Short mmCIF file of C-alpha atoms in Angstrom, two decimals:
data_model
loop_
_atom_site.label_atom_id
_atom_site.label_comp_id
_atom_site.label_asym_id
_atom_site.label_seq_id
_atom_site.Cartn_x
_atom_site.Cartn_y
_atom_site.Cartn_z
CA MET A 1 -19.89 -11.64 288.09
CA PRO A 2 -20.28 -14.14 290.95
CA SER A 3 -20.14 -12.95 294.53
CA PHE A 4 -17.64 -14.32 297.00
CA ASP A 5 -18.99 -17.51 298.58
CA PRO A 6 -17.43 -18.48 301.94
CA SER A 7 -18.81 -22.00 301.54
CA LEU A 8 -16.28 -22.59 298.77
CA LEU A 9 -13.44 -22.54 301.30
CA THR A 10 -11.93 -25.89 302.17
CA TRP A 11 -9.80 -25.61 305.32
CA SER A 12 -7.21 -28.25 306.24
CA GLU A 13 -6.13 -28.11 309.87
CA GLN A 14 -3.28 -30.52 309.16
CA THR A 15 -1.65 -28.29 306.53
CA SER A 16 -2.98 -24.91 307.84
CA SER A 17 -4.26 -24.18 304.38
CA PHE A 18 -7.44 -23.75 302.36
CA THR A 19 -8.26 -23.56 298.68
CA LEU A 20 -10.19 -21.17 296.45
CA PRO A 21 -11.64 -22.45 293.16
CA LEU A 22 -10.36 -20.60 290.10
CA PRO A 23 -12.45 -19.39 287.17
CA GLU A 24 -11.51 -20.21 283.61
CA PRO A 25 -9.40 -18.81 282.09
CA PHE A 26 -6.72 -18.48 284.75
CA ARG A 27 -3.00 -19.13 284.36
CA TYR A 28 -1.04 -18.83 287.57
CA GLU A 29 2.30 -18.35 285.80
CA GLN A 30 0.95 -15.31 283.93
CA ASN A 31 -0.17 -13.65 287.16
CA LEU A 32 3.07 -14.57 288.87
CA GLY A 33 4.96 -13.00 285.98
CA TYR A 34 3.19 -9.71 286.55
CA LEU A 35 3.80 -9.78 290.29
CA THR A 36 7.55 -10.36 289.83
CA ARG A 37 8.04 -7.42 287.45
CA SER A 38 9.88 -5.33 290.07
CA THR A 39 12.74 -6.44 292.28
CA ASN A 40 11.94 -3.49 294.60
CA GLU A 41 8.46 -4.66 295.62
CA CYS A 42 8.09 -4.52 299.41
CA LEU A 43 4.52 -5.69 300.04
CA PHE A 44 4.95 -9.31 298.99
CA HIS A 45 7.78 -11.75 298.33
CA VAL A 46 7.91 -14.47 295.67
CA ASP A 47 9.97 -17.60 296.23
CA ASN A 48 9.69 -20.91 294.33
CA SER A 49 6.32 -19.86 292.87
CA ASP A 50 4.90 -19.09 296.33
CA ILE A 51 3.66 -15.55 296.93
CA TYR A 52 4.20 -14.53 300.56
CA LYS A 53 2.11 -11.62 301.80
CA LEU A 54 1.40 -10.02 305.17
CA LEU A 55 -2.24 -9.09 305.69
CA LEU A 56 -3.88 -7.13 308.46
CA ALA A 57 -7.17 -8.41 309.82
CA ARG A 58 -8.16 -5.71 312.27
CA ASP A 59 -5.21 -5.78 314.71
CA ASN A 60 -4.09 -9.25 313.68
CA ARG A 61 -1.06 -9.77 311.44
CA VAL A 62 -1.52 -12.76 309.15
CA LEU A 63 1.27 -14.06 306.93
CA ILE A 64 0.05 -16.16 304.01
CA ALA A 65 1.59 -18.04 301.09
CA VAL A 66 -0.37 -18.37 297.83
CA ASN A 67 0.26 -20.88 295.04
CA SER A 68 -1.49 -22.87 292.31
CA GLU A 69 -0.17 -26.03 290.73
CA ASP A 70 -3.10 -26.81 288.44
CA ASN A 71 -4.82 -23.49 287.55
CA LEU A 72 -7.97 -24.98 289.03
CA GLN A 73 -7.58 -23.72 292.57
CA LEU A 74 -5.46 -21.38 294.63
CA ARG A 75 -3.93 -22.87 297.75
CA ILE A 76 -3.50 -20.40 300.59
CA ARG A 77 -1.37 -21.41 303.57
CA VAL A 78 -1.60 -19.49 306.84
CA LEU A 79 2.01 -19.38 308.02
CA SER A 80 1.70 -17.07 311.00
CA SER A 81 -1.20 -15.44 312.79
CA THR A 82 -0.30 -13.12 315.65
CA ASP A 83 -2.46 -12.07 318.57
CA THR A 84 -5.50 -14.25 317.80
CA PRO A 85 -6.06 -17.87 316.74
CA VAL A 86 -7.14 -18.83 313.24
CA THR A 87 -10.94 -18.54 313.20
CA PRO A 88 -13.53 -18.93 310.42
CA ALA A 89 -13.92 -15.14 310.37
CA LEU A 90 -10.18 -14.68 309.93
CA LEU A 91 -10.06 -17.23 307.12
CA GLU A 92 -12.94 -15.51 305.36
CA HIS A 93 -11.13 -12.17 305.64
CA VAL A 94 -8.00 -13.68 304.05
CA ALA A 95 -9.99 -15.46 301.35
CA ARG A 96 -11.91 -12.32 300.42
CA TYR A 97 -8.66 -10.39 300.11
CA VAL A 98 -7.06 -12.99 297.81
CA TRP A 99 -10.26 -13.35 295.80
CA GLU A 100 -10.33 -9.61 295.18
CA TRP A 101 -6.55 -9.33 294.69
CA PHE A 102 -6.67 -11.80 291.79
CA ASP A 103 -10.00 -10.50 290.46
CA LEU A 104 -11.59 -13.95 290.58
CA ARG A 105 -15.11 -12.56 290.23
CA THR A 106 -14.68 -11.35 286.64
CA ASP A 107 -15.80 -13.46 283.71
CA LEU A 108 -13.13 -12.83 281.08
CA ALA A 109 -15.03 -14.52 278.23
CA PRO A 110 -16.57 -11.24 276.94
CA PHE A 111 -13.18 -9.52 277.05
CA TYR A 112 -11.48 -12.31 275.10
CA ALA A 113 -14.34 -12.37 272.59
CA LEU A 114 -13.90 -8.62 272.07
CA ALA A 115 -10.12 -9.01 271.77
CA GLU A 116 -10.42 -11.57 268.96
CA HIS A 117 -11.72 -8.80 266.70
CA ASP A 118 -9.21 -6.16 267.79
CA PRO A 119 -5.74 -6.38 266.17
CA LEU A 120 -4.03 -4.84 269.20
CA LEU A 121 -5.75 -6.86 271.88
CA ASP A 122 -5.79 -10.13 269.96
CA ARG A 123 -2.00 -10.26 270.11
CA VAL A 124 -1.58 -9.34 273.77
CA THR A 125 -4.40 -11.56 275.03
CA ARG A 126 -2.80 -14.51 273.27
CA ASP A 127 0.59 -13.64 274.77
CA PHE A 128 -0.79 -13.25 278.30
CA TYR A 129 -3.76 -15.60 278.22
CA GLY A 130 -5.12 -16.24 281.72
CA LEU A 131 -3.75 -13.02 283.24
CA ARG A 132 -6.08 -11.34 285.72
CA LEU A 133 -6.15 -7.64 286.53
CA LEU A 134 -4.14 -7.88 289.75
CA GLY A 135 -5.67 -5.39 292.11
CA ILE A 136 -5.03 -3.37 295.24
CA PRO A 137 -7.96 -4.22 297.53
CA ASP A 138 -7.09 -1.60 300.16
CA LEU A 139 -8.39 1.84 299.12
CA PHE A 140 -5.77 3.82 301.02
CA GLU A 141 -2.95 1.78 299.50
CA ALA A 142 -4.42 2.20 296.01
CA MET A 143 -4.84 5.96 296.37
CA SER A 144 -1.38 6.31 297.90
CA TRP A 145 0.19 4.33 295.07
CA GLY A 146 -1.63 6.52 292.57
CA ILE A 147 -0.39 9.69 294.25
CA MET A 148 3.17 8.38 294.52
CA GLY A 149 3.19 7.44 290.83
CA GLN A 150 2.21 10.87 289.58
CA GLN A 151 4.74 12.27 287.08
CA ILE A 152 7.64 9.98 288.03
CA ASN A 153 8.99 6.76 286.57
CA LEU A 154 7.87 3.42 287.91
CA ALA A 155 11.26 2.58 289.45
CA PHE A 156 11.27 5.68 291.66
CA ALA A 157 7.60 5.13 292.58
CA TYR A 158 8.61 1.73 293.97
CA THR A 159 11.42 3.39 295.92
CA LEU A 160 9.00 5.91 297.46
CA LYS A 161 6.59 3.13 298.37
CA ARG A 162 9.33 1.11 300.06
CA ARG A 163 10.46 4.12 302.08
CA LEU A 164 6.89 4.87 303.17
CA VAL A 165 6.12 1.25 304.07
CA GLU A 166 9.36 0.57 305.92
CA THR A 167 9.08 3.83 307.88
CA PHE A 168 5.40 3.79 308.81
CA GLY A 169 4.04 0.34 307.94
CA THR A 170 3.45 -2.81 310.00
CA ARG A 171 6.14 -5.50 310.06
CA LEU A 172 6.37 -9.18 310.86
CA ASP A 173 9.63 -11.11 311.14
CA TRP A 174 9.28 -14.76 310.18
CA GLN A 175 12.01 -17.32 309.52
CA GLY A 176 14.73 -14.77 308.84
CA ARG A 177 12.74 -12.46 306.57
CA THR A 178 10.81 -9.27 307.30
CA TYR A 179 7.36 -8.86 305.80
CA TRP A 180 5.50 -5.55 305.58
CA ALA A 181 1.91 -4.35 305.40
CA PHE A 182 0.94 -0.92 304.08
CA PRO A 183 0.52 1.86 306.67
CA ALA A 184 -2.97 2.46 307.98
CA PRO A 185 -4.47 5.86 307.08
CA GLU A 186 -4.64 6.69 310.80
CA ARG A 187 -0.84 6.41 310.98
CA ILE A 188 -0.24 8.75 308.04
CA ALA A 189 -3.01 11.16 309.06
CA GLU A 190 -1.07 12.19 312.17
CA LEU A 191 2.08 13.14 310.23
CA ALA A 192 3.35 16.55 309.22
CA PRO A 193 4.38 16.90 305.54
CA GLU A 194 8.02 17.10 306.60
CA ALA A 195 7.91 13.45 307.65
CA LEU A 196 7.26 12.51 304.01
CA THR A 197 9.46 15.09 302.30
CA ALA A 198 12.30 13.56 304.32
CA LEU A 199 11.64 10.40 302.27
CA GLN A 200 11.89 12.46 299.02
CA PHE A 201 8.19 13.00 298.52
CA THR A 202 7.51 16.38 296.97
CA GLY A 203 5.75 18.84 299.24
CA LYS A 204 2.55 18.56 297.21
CA LYS A 205 2.53 14.76 297.25
CA ALA A 206 3.12 14.78 300.99
CA GLU A 207 0.12 17.09 301.45
CA TYR A 208 -2.06 15.02 299.12
CA LEU A 209 -1.22 11.75 300.85
CA ILE A 210 -1.79 13.12 304.34
CA GLY A 211 -5.02 14.74 303.17
CA VAL A 212 -6.39 11.44 301.83
CA ALA A 213 -5.28 9.67 305.01
CA ARG A 214 -7.16 12.19 307.17
CA MET A 215 -10.31 11.85 305.05
CA MET A 216 -10.23 8.08 305.54
CA ALA A 217 -9.31 8.24 309.22
CA GLU A 218 -12.25 10.60 309.82
CA GLY A 219 -14.69 8.46 307.80
CA ARG A 220 -15.18 11.03 305.03
CA LEU A 221 -13.77 8.65 302.39
CA ASP A 222 -14.72 4.99 302.40
CA LYS A 223 -14.43 2.18 299.87
CA GLU A 224 -17.84 0.70 300.55
CA GLN A 225 -19.50 4.09 300.20
CA LEU A 226 -17.84 4.56 296.81
CA LEU A 227 -18.89 1.09 295.67
CA GLU A 228 -22.48 1.75 296.72
CA MET A 229 -22.61 4.55 294.14
CA LYS A 230 -22.29 1.88 291.41
CA ASP A 231 -22.40 4.54 288.68
CA PHE A 232 -18.95 5.03 287.13
CA ALA A 233 -19.38 8.78 286.59
CA ALA A 234 -20.49 9.32 290.19
CA MET A 235 -17.51 7.42 291.61
CA GLU A 236 -15.10 9.26 289.32
CA LYS A 237 -16.62 12.63 290.28
CA GLU A 238 -16.28 11.82 293.99
CA LEU A 239 -12.62 10.89 293.59
CA LEU A 240 -11.90 13.97 291.46
CA SER A 241 -13.27 16.18 294.23
CA ILE A 242 -10.33 15.16 296.45
CA ARG A 243 -7.31 17.44 296.46
CA GLY A 244 -4.45 15.90 294.51
CA ILE A 245 -6.61 13.39 292.64
CA GLY A 246 -6.79 14.06 288.91
CA PRO A 247 -8.28 11.97 286.10
CA TRP A 248 -5.30 9.60 285.87
CA THR A 249 -5.24 8.82 289.61
CA ALA A 250 -9.04 8.56 289.81
CA ASN A 251 -9.17 6.06 286.96
CA TYR A 252 -6.21 4.15 288.36
CA VAL A 253 -8.09 3.71 291.65
CA LEU A 254 -11.30 2.81 289.83
CA MET A 255 -9.36 0.20 287.88
CA ARG A 256 -7.15 -1.39 290.55
CA CYS A 257 -9.30 -1.04 293.69
CA LEU A 258 -12.93 -0.30 292.85
CA ARG A 259 -12.80 -2.82 289.99
CA ASN A 260 -14.64 -0.86 287.33
CA ALA A 261 -13.79 -2.46 284.00
CA ALA A 262 -14.59 0.79 282.16
CA ALA A 263 -11.91 2.76 284.03
CA PHE A 264 -9.42 4.18 281.55
CA PRO A 265 -6.26 6.06 282.63
CA ILE A 266 -5.84 7.35 279.09
CA ALA A 267 -3.03 9.75 280.03
CA ASP A 268 -0.86 6.93 281.40
CA VAL A 269 2.70 7.05 280.07
CA GLY A 270 3.06 3.28 280.32
CA LEU A 271 -0.01 2.81 278.15
CA HIS A 272 1.39 5.25 275.59
CA ASN A 273 4.73 3.48 275.49
CA ALA A 274 3.05 0.08 275.17
CA LEU A 275 0.93 1.29 272.26
CA LYS A 276 4.00 2.80 270.61
CA HIS A 277 5.77 -0.56 270.93
CA VAL A 278 2.88 -2.75 269.78
CA LEU A 279 2.03 -0.46 266.86
CA GLY A 280 5.68 -0.04 265.83
CA LEU A 281 5.45 3.76 265.96
CA ASP A 282 8.38 6.17 266.04
CA GLU A 283 6.57 8.37 268.57
CA LYS A 284 3.92 7.82 271.22
CA PRO A 285 0.36 8.00 269.88
CA THR A 286 -1.69 11.14 270.46
CA LEU A 287 -4.71 11.14 272.76
CA PRO A 288 -7.13 11.35 269.78
CA HIS A 289 -5.38 8.34 268.25
CA ILE A 290 -5.69 6.41 271.54
CA ARG A 291 -9.39 7.27 271.80
CA GLN A 292 -9.86 5.97 268.27
CA LEU A 293 -8.05 2.72 269.12
CA ALA A 294 -10.12 2.34 272.29
CA GLU A 295 -13.50 2.63 270.56
CA ASN A 296 -13.59 -1.17 270.39
CA TRP A 297 -12.77 -1.58 274.10
CA LYS A 298 -15.99 -0.12 275.53
CA GLY A 299 -16.64 -1.51 278.99
CA TRP A 300 -13.25 -3.26 279.07
CA GLU A 301 -10.83 -0.34 278.97
CA ALA A 302 -9.28 -1.33 282.31
CA TYR A 303 -8.42 -4.84 281.16
CA ALA A 304 -7.19 -3.57 277.78
CA THR A 305 -4.87 -1.13 279.57
CA PHE A 306 -3.63 -3.79 281.99
CA TYR A 307 -2.78 -6.23 279.20
CA LEU A 308 -1.00 -3.52 277.24
CA TRP A 309 1.00 -2.57 280.35
CA ARG A 310 2.13 -6.17 280.53
CA VAL A 311 3.94 -5.74 277.21
CA LEU A 312 6.37 -3.40 278.99
CA TYR A 313 6.32 -4.56 282.61
#
């Protein structure tokens, strides 16, 4: 997997934009299709194939628009940068975020080669060819989304996220629209659980979320420290030691944020429903059945799960 290379950035002062080269295979419309699956998304806005997103670079709010017309490069426009001018360091921060968001480091050739010999994956990889595992680069956001999604349907999880973001997040008003960035852990760490139960969080979820926020605000939980472990089992064990983080949430974070292709949220209801649909079953498959199906996915369970999710969402 190639590392991010700042020298690949091509900045145009005239258009306030730069480009990132795209790996093959990549199909922008497939990734856009995933990002537009919910009309209640609050952390980005899609309009005419442009993805508008507010990023935080230290204390600087940066509004960007992402697009690709040729599947060869992503064009990123910097629409608004508050507080500080656009600098090379700022551009690199934005580029790294987008690069990680779209998982541009991963060579999908081995996954597609594996899928050709798997009846389940062969179908979905053909249907969604060029789809990347869209991630959540910010660890606090990923863990929060995992906690919010525990034991509720996806629609209500989006509602909880919107309430949290619009109550405690960072906003930027630009050309008649409000854009939001996810709350910093320091902001949530100072809350009492009642501030979240007022938004219809359960008491337990409120405690879990504030607990994770305090760990991060105090430096006891850090993305880079987790990544330095490298070993999947060690990272999973560290996440499971956190109150409120079970196997599903840990593997969700490993999959969407820490980018471990072997992460496997096997208890995920969406995965079960997707398998039921693709297999034409009357009932959802059992866990032993899913483990049997996944024997061919070793090392690529995260991508297999993501593609199967796409069948439903």
